C-alpha cells in the first residue's frame, strides 16, 4: 500500500514570495491533516479536512496561509506572502476516518525562507 | 489547554543499554496517548499507543504505560540498538483528532 506522498521535498524561497505544497493521501482515507513542524518543536496542526470540508483550521494563519482539498483527495497548502518565521517542515497526514484512527504521515516538505 | 512535556535530548546511549524517555501531559479527562518515531529522512510513524489509564502500549521492544495518577507516559526499551537512533515524539489527542505533540527527544545509539 502506497503511503502519503508529498512534493516537493525541499523548497527555498525569499521572503514575500509565494509557495505551494502538494499532498496525496493514502487511497480511501477520508481525513487529511497539515502540520507545521518548526525546528526544535513538535508538529502543530494547521488544518484538518474531512473529505473536502474543513473540520479545524483554528491555528491556520489565514492572512497568508490557505489550503484546499478538491474532490476530497489531493490537497494543496499555499503560503502567500512567506515570512522568515514560516521556515519549517510541513507535514501531511491522513487517516481512514476520524475518532482515533491512526494518522499516517508523509515525509514532509522542508521550507526555507531567506 | 492540553499540552505534552518530554525530556530534552539528545539522549546518547551505547548499544544494549536501557532506555527511558520521560513524557508527562496536561489534559482534562482521559486523553489517548501516543509515541511517534521519526527516522532520519522519513516521516513520523506511530510506535505505540494507549487509550485508557493503566493500558500498556508496546511495539518493537518499546513499551509505555498510561499512568493517570502521575499524568505520565514514559517510553522504555530494555536493550537499544543502533537502528533505534531517531527522534521520538510523545503526543496526545483528547475529544478531537488533533494530535498535540511534545518537542521531541533525539536518541543516538552508538555501537
Short mmCIF file of N, CA, C and O in Angstrom, two decimals, chain A residues 12-103:
data_model
loop_
_atom_site.label_atom_id
_atom_site.label_comp_id
_atom_site.label_asym_id
_atom_site.label_seq_id
_atom_site.Cartn_x
_atom_site.Cartn_y
_atom_site.Cartn_z
N UNK A 12 13.32 26.36 -1.27
CA UNK A 12 13.96 27.56 -0.74
C UNK A 12 13.40 28.75 -1.50
O UNK A 12 13.42 28.77 -2.72
N UNK A 13 12.87 29.73 -0.76
CA UNK A 13 12.32 30.93 -1.37
C UNK A 13 12.78 32.15 -0.58
O UNK A 13 13.29 32.02 0.53
N UNK A 14 12.55 33.32 -1.17
CA UNK A 14 12.83 34.54 -0.44
C UNK A 14 11.54 35.05 0.19
O UNK A 14 10.43 34.75 -0.27
N UNK A 15 11.72 35.84 1.25
CA UNK A 15 10.53 36.36 1.94
C UNK A 15 9.70 37.18 0.96
O UNK A 15 10.21 37.78 0.01
N UNK A 16 8.42 37.14 1.18
CA UNK A 16 7.39 37.81 0.36
C UNK A 16 7.04 37.04 -0.91
O UNK A 16 6.10 37.42 -1.59
N UNK A 17 7.79 35.97 -1.22
CA UNK A 17 7.39 35.13 -2.34
C UNK A 17 6.27 34.19 -1.90
O UNK A 17 5.96 34.07 -0.71
N UNK A 18 5.67 33.54 -2.86
CA UNK A 18 4.63 32.56 -2.55
C UNK A 18 5.15 31.15 -2.83
O UNK A 18 6.11 30.95 -3.59
N UNK A 19 4.51 30.18 -2.19
CA UNK A 19 4.94 28.79 -2.34
C UNK A 19 3.72 27.89 -2.13
O UNK A 19 2.77 28.26 -1.43
N UNK A 20 3.76 26.73 -2.77
CA UNK A 20 2.66 25.77 -2.62
C UNK A 20 3.21 24.38 -2.42
O UNK A 20 4.23 24.00 -3.02
N UNK A 21 2.53 23.63 -1.56
CA UNK A 21 2.91 22.25 -1.27
C UNK A 21 1.74 21.35 -1.66
O UNK A 21 0.59 21.73 -1.51
N UNK A 22 2.09 20.15 -2.09
CA UNK A 22 1.07 19.21 -2.53
C UNK A 22 1.12 17.93 -1.70
O UNK A 22 2.19 17.49 -1.27
N UNK A 23 -0.04 17.36 -1.46
CA UNK A 23 -0.13 16.13 -0.68
C UNK A 23 -1.14 15.18 -1.33
O UNK A 23 -2.26 15.59 -1.69
N UNK A 24 -0.74 13.93 -1.46
CA UNK A 24 -1.64 12.88 -1.93
C UNK A 24 -1.78 11.85 -0.81
O UNK A 24 -0.81 11.15 -0.50
N UNK A 25 -2.94 11.76 -0.18
CA UNK A 25 -3.10 10.86 0.96
C UNK A 25 -3.19 9.40 0.52
O UNK A 25 -3.25 9.09 -0.66
N UNK A 26 -3.22 8.52 1.49
CA UNK A 26 -3.42 7.11 1.22
C UNK A 26 -4.82 6.92 0.64
O UNK A 26 -5.80 7.53 1.12
N UNK A 27 -4.90 6.09 -0.37
CA UNK A 27 -6.17 5.88 -1.07
C UNK A 27 -7.27 5.44 -0.10
O UNK A 27 -7.08 4.53 0.72
N UNK A 28 -8.40 6.12 -0.17
CA UNK A 28 -9.53 5.76 0.68
C UNK A 28 -9.57 6.47 2.01
O UNK A 28 -10.56 6.35 2.74
N UNK A 29 -8.51 7.23 2.33
CA UNK A 29 -8.51 7.95 3.60
C UNK A 29 -9.34 9.22 3.48
O UNK A 29 -9.07 10.08 2.64
N UNK A 30 -10.32 9.35 4.37
CA UNK A 30 -11.23 10.47 4.29
C UNK A 30 -10.68 11.73 4.95
O UNK A 30 -11.04 12.85 4.59
N UNK A 31 -9.82 11.55 5.91
CA UNK A 31 -9.35 12.70 6.70
C UNK A 31 -7.91 13.03 6.35
O UNK A 31 -7.06 12.15 6.23
N UNK A 32 -7.65 14.32 6.16
CA UNK A 32 -6.32 14.79 5.79
C UNK A 32 -5.93 15.94 6.71
O UNK A 32 -6.77 16.80 7.03
N UNK A 33 -4.68 15.94 7.12
CA UNK A 33 -4.17 16.94 8.06
C UNK A 33 -2.91 17.59 7.48
O UNK A 33 -2.10 16.91 6.85
N UNK A 34 -2.73 18.86 7.74
CA UNK A 34 -1.48 19.56 7.51
C UNK A 34 -0.94 20.03 8.86
O UNK A 34 -1.65 20.69 9.62
N UNK A 35 0.34 19.68 9.12
CA UNK A 35 1.02 20.10 10.34
C UNK A 35 2.23 20.96 9.95
O UNK A 35 2.86 20.74 8.92
N UNK A 36 2.59 21.87 10.83
CA UNK A 36 3.81 22.66 10.69
C UNK A 36 4.77 22.25 11.80
O UNK A 36 4.39 22.24 12.98
N UNK A 37 5.99 21.88 11.43
CA UNK A 37 6.99 21.49 12.42
C UNK A 37 8.18 22.43 12.32
O UNK A 37 9.02 22.30 11.43
N UNK A 38 8.26 23.37 13.24
CA UNK A 38 9.40 24.28 13.32
C UNK A 38 10.55 23.57 14.01
O UNK A 38 10.33 22.76 14.93
N UNK A 39 11.77 23.86 13.59
CA UNK A 39 12.96 23.19 14.13
C UNK A 39 12.98 23.25 15.65
O UNK A 39 12.83 24.32 16.24
N UNK A 40 13.14 22.07 16.27
CA UNK A 40 13.21 22.01 17.72
C UNK A 40 11.86 21.94 18.41
O UNK A 40 11.79 21.90 19.64
N UNK A 41 10.78 21.91 17.63
CA UNK A 41 9.43 21.83 18.19
C UNK A 41 8.70 20.62 17.64
O UNK A 41 9.10 20.03 16.63
N UNK A 42 7.63 20.26 18.31
CA UNK A 42 6.78 19.20 17.79
C UNK A 42 5.85 19.74 16.71
O UNK A 42 5.63 20.95 16.62
N UNK A 43 5.32 18.85 15.89
CA UNK A 43 4.37 19.30 14.85
C UNK A 43 3.14 19.97 15.47
O UNK A 43 2.67 19.57 16.54
N UNK A 44 2.63 20.99 14.77
CA UNK A 44 1.43 21.70 15.20
C UNK A 44 0.41 21.65 14.07
O UNK A 44 0.74 21.97 12.92
N UNK A 45 -0.82 21.26 14.40
CA UNK A 45 -1.85 21.15 13.37
C UNK A 45 -2.20 22.52 12.81
O UNK A 45 -2.48 23.46 13.55
N UNK A 46 -2.19 22.61 11.47
CA UNK A 46 -2.64 23.83 10.80
C UNK A 46 -4.10 23.71 10.36
O UNK A 46 -4.90 24.61 10.58
N UNK A 47 -4.42 22.59 9.72
CA UNK A 47 -5.77 22.42 9.19
C UNK A 47 -6.09 20.94 9.06
O UNK A 47 -5.20 20.13 8.80
N UNK A 48 -7.36 20.62 9.26
CA UNK A 48 -7.85 19.25 9.12
C UNK A 48 -9.05 19.25 8.19
O UNK A 48 -9.98 20.05 8.34
N UNK A 49 -9.01 18.35 7.20
CA UNK A 49 -10.13 18.16 6.26
C UNK A 49 -10.80 16.81 6.52
O UNK A 49 -10.14 15.82 6.81
N UNK A 50 -12.10 16.79 6.41
CA UNK A 50 -12.85 15.55 6.37
C UNK A 50 -13.50 15.54 4.98
O UNK A 50 -14.38 16.35 4.70
N UNK A 51 -13.04 14.61 4.14
CA UNK A 51 -13.37 14.64 2.70
C UNK A 51 -12.93 16.01 2.17
O UNK A 51 -11.77 16.35 2.32
N UNK A 52 -13.81 16.81 1.59
CA UNK A 52 -13.34 18.11 1.11
C UNK A 52 -13.81 19.26 1.97
O UNK A 52 -13.70 20.43 1.56
N UNK A 53 -14.29 18.96 3.18
CA UNK A 53 -14.73 20.01 4.10
C UNK A 53 -13.72 20.23 5.21
O UNK A 53 -13.04 19.30 5.65
N UNK A 54 -13.62 21.48 5.67
CA UNK A 54 -12.69 21.84 6.74
C UNK A 54 -13.31 21.52 8.10
O UNK A 54 -14.41 21.96 8.40
N UNK A 55 -12.58 20.75 8.93
CA UNK A 55 -13.04 20.41 10.26
C UNK A 55 -12.45 21.36 11.30
O UNK A 55 -13.14 21.79 12.23
N UNK A 56 -11.16 21.68 11.13
CA UNK A 56 -10.47 22.53 12.11
C UNK A 56 -9.40 23.31 11.39
O UNK A 56 -8.50 22.72 10.80
N UNK A 57 -9.50 24.62 11.39
CA UNK A 57 -8.44 25.47 10.84
C UNK A 57 -8.14 26.59 11.83
O UNK A 57 -7.72 27.69 11.44
N UNK A 58 -8.33 26.31 13.10
CA UNK A 58 -8.20 27.34 14.13
C UNK A 58 -6.77 27.87 14.27
O UNK A 58 -6.57 28.98 14.76
N UNK A 59 -5.77 27.08 13.88
CA UNK A 59 -4.39 27.54 14.02
C UNK A 59 -3.75 27.86 12.68
O UNK A 59 -2.53 28.00 12.60
N UNK A 60 -4.55 28.01 11.66
CA UNK A 60 -4.03 28.39 10.34
C UNK A 60 -3.99 29.92 10.25
O UNK A 60 -5.03 30.57 10.41
N UNK A 61 -2.82 30.50 9.98
CA UNK A 61 -2.74 31.96 9.82
C UNK A 61 -3.39 32.36 8.50
O UNK A 61 -2.75 32.42 7.46
N UNK A 62 -4.65 32.69 8.56
CA UNK A 62 -5.46 32.81 7.34
C UNK A 62 -5.13 34.05 6.52
O UNK A 62 -5.56 34.16 5.37
N UNK A 63 -4.34 34.97 7.10
CA UNK A 63 -3.97 36.14 6.31
C UNK A 63 -2.93 35.78 5.25
O UNK A 63 -2.77 36.49 4.25
N UNK A 64 -2.22 34.64 5.44
CA UNK A 64 -1.19 34.30 4.47
C UNK A 64 -1.24 32.84 4.03
O UNK A 64 -0.68 32.47 3.02
N UNK A 65 -1.87 31.98 4.81
CA UNK A 65 -1.93 30.55 4.51
C UNK A 65 -3.33 30.21 3.98
O UNK A 65 -4.34 30.72 4.48
N UNK A 66 -3.36 29.34 2.98
CA UNK A 66 -4.63 28.80 2.50
C UNK A 66 -4.43 27.34 2.14
O UNK A 66 -3.32 26.91 1.83
N UNK A 67 -5.50 26.59 2.20
CA UNK A 67 -5.42 25.18 1.85
C UNK A 67 -6.73 24.75 1.23
O UNK A 67 -7.79 25.29 1.54
N UNK A 68 -6.64 23.79 0.33
CA UNK A 68 -7.85 23.25 -0.28
C UNK A 68 -7.68 21.77 -0.51
O UNK A 68 -6.56 21.26 -0.62
N UNK A 69 -8.79 21.10 -0.59
CA UNK A 69 -8.80 19.67 -0.87
C UNK A 69 -9.95 19.41 -1.83
O UNK A 69 -11.04 19.03 -1.44
N UNK A 70 -9.63 19.61 -3.09
CA UNK A 70 -10.64 19.44 -4.12
C UNK A 70 -10.95 17.96 -4.30
O UNK A 70 -10.06 17.11 -4.25
N UNK A 71 -12.22 17.65 -4.47
CA UNK A 71 -12.69 16.29 -4.72
C UNK A 71 -12.36 15.33 -3.59
O UNK A 71 -12.43 14.11 -3.76
N UNK A 72 -11.97 15.88 -2.45
CA UNK A 72 -11.75 15.04 -1.28
C UNK A 72 -10.57 14.10 -1.38
O UNK A 72 -10.51 13.11 -0.64
N UNK A 73 -9.60 14.40 -2.25
CA UNK A 73 -8.45 13.50 -2.38
C UNK A 73 -7.18 14.32 -2.11
O UNK A 73 -6.82 14.54 -0.96
N UNK A 74 -6.52 14.80 -3.18
CA UNK A 74 -5.30 15.58 -3.03
C UNK A 74 -5.57 16.90 -2.33
O UNK A 74 -6.69 17.42 -2.35
N UNK A 75 -4.50 17.44 -1.77
CA UNK A 75 -4.62 18.73 -1.09
C UNK A 75 -3.41 19.59 -1.42
O UNK A 75 -2.31 19.07 -1.65
N UNK A 76 -3.61 20.90 -1.44
CA UNK A 76 -2.50 21.84 -1.57
C UNK A 76 -2.56 22.84 -0.42
O UNK A 76 -3.63 23.24 0.03
N UNK A 77 -1.39 23.20 0.06
CA UNK A 77 -1.23 24.23 1.09
C UNK A 77 -0.40 25.34 0.48
O UNK A 77 0.65 25.08 -0.10
N UNK A 78 -0.88 26.57 0.58
CA UNK A 78 -0.19 27.70 -0.02
C UNK A 78 0.15 28.75 1.04
O UNK A 78 -0.62 28.98 1.98
N UNK A 79 1.30 29.38 0.83
CA UNK A 79 1.71 30.50 1.68
C UNK A 79 1.98 31.68 0.76
O UNK A 79 2.74 31.57 -0.20
N UNK A 80 1.30 32.81 1.07
CA UNK A 80 1.47 33.98 0.22
C UNK A 80 1.11 35.23 1.00
O UNK A 80 -0.07 35.41 1.34
N UNK A 81 2.05 36.12 1.31
CA UNK A 81 3.49 36.02 1.07
C UNK A 81 4.19 35.33 2.23
O UNK A 81 3.72 35.37 3.37
N UNK A 82 5.32 34.69 1.96
CA UNK A 82 6.04 33.98 3.00
C UNK A 82 6.83 34.95 3.88
O UNK A 82 7.30 36.00 3.43
N UNK A 83 6.97 34.56 5.15
CA UNK A 83 7.79 35.29 6.10
C UNK A 83 8.92 34.38 6.58
O UNK A 83 8.84 33.15 6.45
N UNK A 84 9.94 34.99 7.17
CA UNK A 84 11.08 34.21 7.66
C UNK A 84 10.63 33.13 8.65
O UNK A 84 11.15 32.00 8.62
N UNK A 85 9.65 33.47 9.49
CA UNK A 85 9.21 32.53 10.52
C UNK A 85 8.40 31.35 9.99
O UNK A 85 8.02 30.46 10.74
N UNK A 86 8.14 31.35 8.68
CA UNK A 86 7.45 30.21 8.07
C UNK A 86 8.41 29.07 7.75
O UNK A 86 7.97 27.99 7.32
N UNK A 87 9.70 29.30 7.93
CA UNK A 87 10.68 28.23 7.71
C UNK A 87 10.37 27.08 8.65
O UNK A 87 10.35 27.25 9.88
N UNK A 88 10.12 25.91 8.08
CA UNK A 88 9.66 24.75 8.86
C UNK A 88 9.54 23.56 7.93
O UNK A 88 9.72 23.68 6.71
N UNK A 89 9.23 22.42 8.51
CA UNK A 89 8.83 21.25 7.73
C UNK A 89 7.31 21.17 7.77
O UNK A 89 6.70 21.27 8.84
N UNK A 90 6.71 21.02 6.61
CA UNK A 90 5.25 20.93 6.51
C UNK A 90 4.89 19.47 6.25
O UNK A 90 5.28 18.88 5.25
N UNK A 91 4.17 18.92 7.19
CA UNK A 91 3.82 17.50 7.18
C UNK A 91 2.36 17.32 6.80
O UNK A 91 1.49 18.01 7.32
N UNK A 92 2.13 16.38 5.94
CA UNK A 92 0.77 15.98 5.60
C UNK A 92 0.52 14.60 6.20
O UNK A 92 1.40 13.74 6.21
N UNK A 93 -0.66 14.40 6.72
CA UNK A 93 -1.04 13.10 7.29
C UNK A 93 -2.45 12.77 6.84
O UNK A 93 -3.24 13.65 6.52
N UNK A 94 -2.78 11.47 6.83
CA UNK A 94 -4.15 11.08 6.52
C UNK A 94 -4.57 9.94 7.44
O UNK A 94 -3.74 9.21 7.98
N UNK A 95 -5.86 9.82 7.61
CA UNK A 95 -6.41 8.71 8.39
C UNK A 95 -7.69 8.25 7.72
O UNK A 95 -8.32 8.98 6.95
N UNK A 96 -8.10 7.04 8.05
CA UNK A 96 -9.22 6.41 7.38
C UNK A 96 -10.50 7.21 7.57
O UNK A 96 -11.20 7.54 6.63
N UNK A 97 -10.77 7.53 8.80
CA UNK A 97 -11.93 8.37 9.12
C UNK A 97 -11.46 9.39 10.15
O UNK A 97 -10.64 10.24 9.85
N UNK A 98 -11.98 9.36 11.32
CA UNK A 98 -11.54 10.25 12.39
C UNK A 98 -11.56 9.45 13.68
O UNK A 98 -11.31 8.27 13.67
N UNK A 99 -11.80 10.08 14.77
CA UNK A 99 -12.03 9.49 16.07
C UNK A 99 -11.13 8.32 16.41
O UNK A 99 -11.56 7.18 16.52
N UNK A 100 -9.84 8.61 16.49
CA UNK A 100 -8.92 7.61 16.99
C UNK A 100 -8.23 6.78 15.93
O UNK A 100 -7.36 5.97 16.27
N UNK A 101 -8.62 6.91 14.66
CA UNK A 101 -7.90 6.17 13.62
C UNK A 101 -6.47 6.67 13.53
O UNK A 101 -6.21 7.86 13.67
N UNK A 102 -5.54 5.75 13.25
CA UNK A 102 -4.14 6.11 13.17
C UNK A 102 -3.91 7.11 12.06
O UNK A 102 -4.45 6.98 10.96
N UNK A 103 -3.09 8.12 12.34
CA UNK A 103 -2.69 9.08 11.33
C UNK A 103 -1.38 8.61 10.70
O UNK A 103 -0.42 8.32 11.41
#
